[in-house]
PDB file of C-alpha atoms in Angstrom:
ATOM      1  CA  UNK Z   2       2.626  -1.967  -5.624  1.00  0.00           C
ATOM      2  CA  UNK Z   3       0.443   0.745  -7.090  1.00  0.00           C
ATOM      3  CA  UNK Z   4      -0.789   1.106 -10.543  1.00  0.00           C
ATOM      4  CA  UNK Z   5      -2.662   3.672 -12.448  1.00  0.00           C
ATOM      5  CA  UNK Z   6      -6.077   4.549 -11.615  1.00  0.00           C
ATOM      6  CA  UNK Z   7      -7.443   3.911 -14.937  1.00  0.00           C
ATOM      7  CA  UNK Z   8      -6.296  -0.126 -14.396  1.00  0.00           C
ATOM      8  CA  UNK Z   9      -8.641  -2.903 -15.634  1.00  0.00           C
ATOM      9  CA  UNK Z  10     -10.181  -3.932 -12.475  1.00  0.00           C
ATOM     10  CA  UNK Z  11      -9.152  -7.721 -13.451  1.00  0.00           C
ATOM     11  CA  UNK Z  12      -5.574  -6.644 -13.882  1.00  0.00           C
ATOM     12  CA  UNK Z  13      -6.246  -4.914 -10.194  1.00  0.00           C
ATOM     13  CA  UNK Z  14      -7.742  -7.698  -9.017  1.00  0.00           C
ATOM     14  CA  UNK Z  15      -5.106 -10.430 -10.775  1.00  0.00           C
ATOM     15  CA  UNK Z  16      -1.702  -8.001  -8.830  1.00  0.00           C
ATOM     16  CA  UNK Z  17      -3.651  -8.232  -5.746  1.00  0.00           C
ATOM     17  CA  UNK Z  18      -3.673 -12.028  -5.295  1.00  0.00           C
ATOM     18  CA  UNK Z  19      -0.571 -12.375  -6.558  1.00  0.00           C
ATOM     19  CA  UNK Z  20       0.707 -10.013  -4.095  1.00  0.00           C
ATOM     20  CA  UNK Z  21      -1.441 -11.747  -1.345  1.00  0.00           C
ATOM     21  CA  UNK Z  22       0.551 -15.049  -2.253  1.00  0.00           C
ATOM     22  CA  UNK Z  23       4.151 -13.562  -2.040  1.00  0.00           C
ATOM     23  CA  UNK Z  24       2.834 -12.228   1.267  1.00  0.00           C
ATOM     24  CA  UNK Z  25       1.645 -15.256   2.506  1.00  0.00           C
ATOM     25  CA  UNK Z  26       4.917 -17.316   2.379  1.00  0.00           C
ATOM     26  CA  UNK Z  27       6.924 -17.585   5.247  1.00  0.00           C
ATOM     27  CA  UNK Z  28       9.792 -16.691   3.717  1.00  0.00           C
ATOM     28  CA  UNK Z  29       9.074 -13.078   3.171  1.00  0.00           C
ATOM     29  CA  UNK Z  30       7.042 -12.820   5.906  1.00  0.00           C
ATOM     30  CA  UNK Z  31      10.534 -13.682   8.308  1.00  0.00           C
ATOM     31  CA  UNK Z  32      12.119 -11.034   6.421  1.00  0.00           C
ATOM     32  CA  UNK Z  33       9.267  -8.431   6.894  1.00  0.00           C
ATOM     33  CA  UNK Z  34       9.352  -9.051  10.120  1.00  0.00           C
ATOM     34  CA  UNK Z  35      13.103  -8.425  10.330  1.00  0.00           C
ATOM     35  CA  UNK Z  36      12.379  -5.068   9.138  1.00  0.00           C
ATOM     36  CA  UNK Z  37       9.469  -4.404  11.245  1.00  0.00           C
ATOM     37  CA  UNK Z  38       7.424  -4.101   7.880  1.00  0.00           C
ATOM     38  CA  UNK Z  39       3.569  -3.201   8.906  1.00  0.00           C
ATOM     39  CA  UNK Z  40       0.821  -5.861   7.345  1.00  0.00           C
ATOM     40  CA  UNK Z  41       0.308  -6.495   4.215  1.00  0.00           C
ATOM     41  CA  UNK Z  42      -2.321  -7.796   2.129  1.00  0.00           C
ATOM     42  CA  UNK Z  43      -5.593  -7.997   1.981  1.00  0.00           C
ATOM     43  CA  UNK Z  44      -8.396  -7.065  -0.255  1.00  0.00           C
ATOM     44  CA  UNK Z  45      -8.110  -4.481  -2.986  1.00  0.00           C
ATOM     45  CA  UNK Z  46     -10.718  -2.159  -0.675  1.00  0.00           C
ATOM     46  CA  UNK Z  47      -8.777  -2.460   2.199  1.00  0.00           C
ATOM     47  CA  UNK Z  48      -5.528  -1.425   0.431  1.00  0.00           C
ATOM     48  CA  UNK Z  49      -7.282   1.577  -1.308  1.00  0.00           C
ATOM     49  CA  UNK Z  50      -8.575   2.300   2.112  1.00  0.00           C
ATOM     50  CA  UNK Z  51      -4.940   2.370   3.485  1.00  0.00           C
ATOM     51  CA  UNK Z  52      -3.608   4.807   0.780  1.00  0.00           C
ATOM     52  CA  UNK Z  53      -5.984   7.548   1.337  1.00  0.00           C
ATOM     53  CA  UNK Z  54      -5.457   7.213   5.178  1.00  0.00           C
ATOM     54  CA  UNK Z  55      -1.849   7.639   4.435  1.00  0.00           C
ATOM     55  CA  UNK Z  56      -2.411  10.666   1.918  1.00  0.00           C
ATOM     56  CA  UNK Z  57      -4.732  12.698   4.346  1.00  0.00           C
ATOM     57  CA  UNK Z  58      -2.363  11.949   7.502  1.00  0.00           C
ATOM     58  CA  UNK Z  59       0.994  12.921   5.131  1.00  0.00           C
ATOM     59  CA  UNK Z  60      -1.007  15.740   3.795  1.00  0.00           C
ATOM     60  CA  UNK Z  61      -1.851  17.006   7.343  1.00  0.00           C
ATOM     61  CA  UNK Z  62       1.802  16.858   8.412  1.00  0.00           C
ATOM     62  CA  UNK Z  63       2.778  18.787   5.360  1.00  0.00           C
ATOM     63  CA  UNK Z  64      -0.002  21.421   5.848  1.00  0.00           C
ATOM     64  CA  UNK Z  65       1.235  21.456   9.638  1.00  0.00           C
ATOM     65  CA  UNK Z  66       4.676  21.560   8.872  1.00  0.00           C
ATOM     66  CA  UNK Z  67       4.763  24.489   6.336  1.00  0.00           C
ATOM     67  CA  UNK Z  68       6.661  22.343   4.045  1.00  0.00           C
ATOM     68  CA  UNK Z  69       6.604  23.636   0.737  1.00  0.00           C
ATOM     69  CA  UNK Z  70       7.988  22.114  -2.625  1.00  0.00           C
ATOM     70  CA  UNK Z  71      10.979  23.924  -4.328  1.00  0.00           C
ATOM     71  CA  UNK Z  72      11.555  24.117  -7.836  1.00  0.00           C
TER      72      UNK Z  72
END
């Protein structure tokens, strides 16, 4: 789950334990798993962290790609 940036850094903090807690029961975990979903969880750094290493390597595939937006 993502939120804007401009998000009160208690209502930040608040999503990310309650997402920590869904993640943590073994029910959802099974079904991640099922799916081959990568880990989740984790501090609010370490998520941040994660999105802009998945914007730079998805921006570097576009750039190498050519792919251009229509419209």
């Amino acid at each position: 789950m993502v939120g804007p940036g401009s998000m009160r850094p208690a209502m930040v903090q608040r999503m990310n334990q309650d997402i920590d807690r869904v993640l943590a029961m073994p029910d959802v975990q099974e079904k991640l798993a099922q799916v081959g979903a990568e880990d989740g969880g984790g501090s609010v750094r370490r998520f941040a962290d994660f999105m802009k290493q998945e914007q730079e390597k998805y921006a570097k595939t576009i750039k190498d790609a050519k792919i251009v937006a229509e419209g």
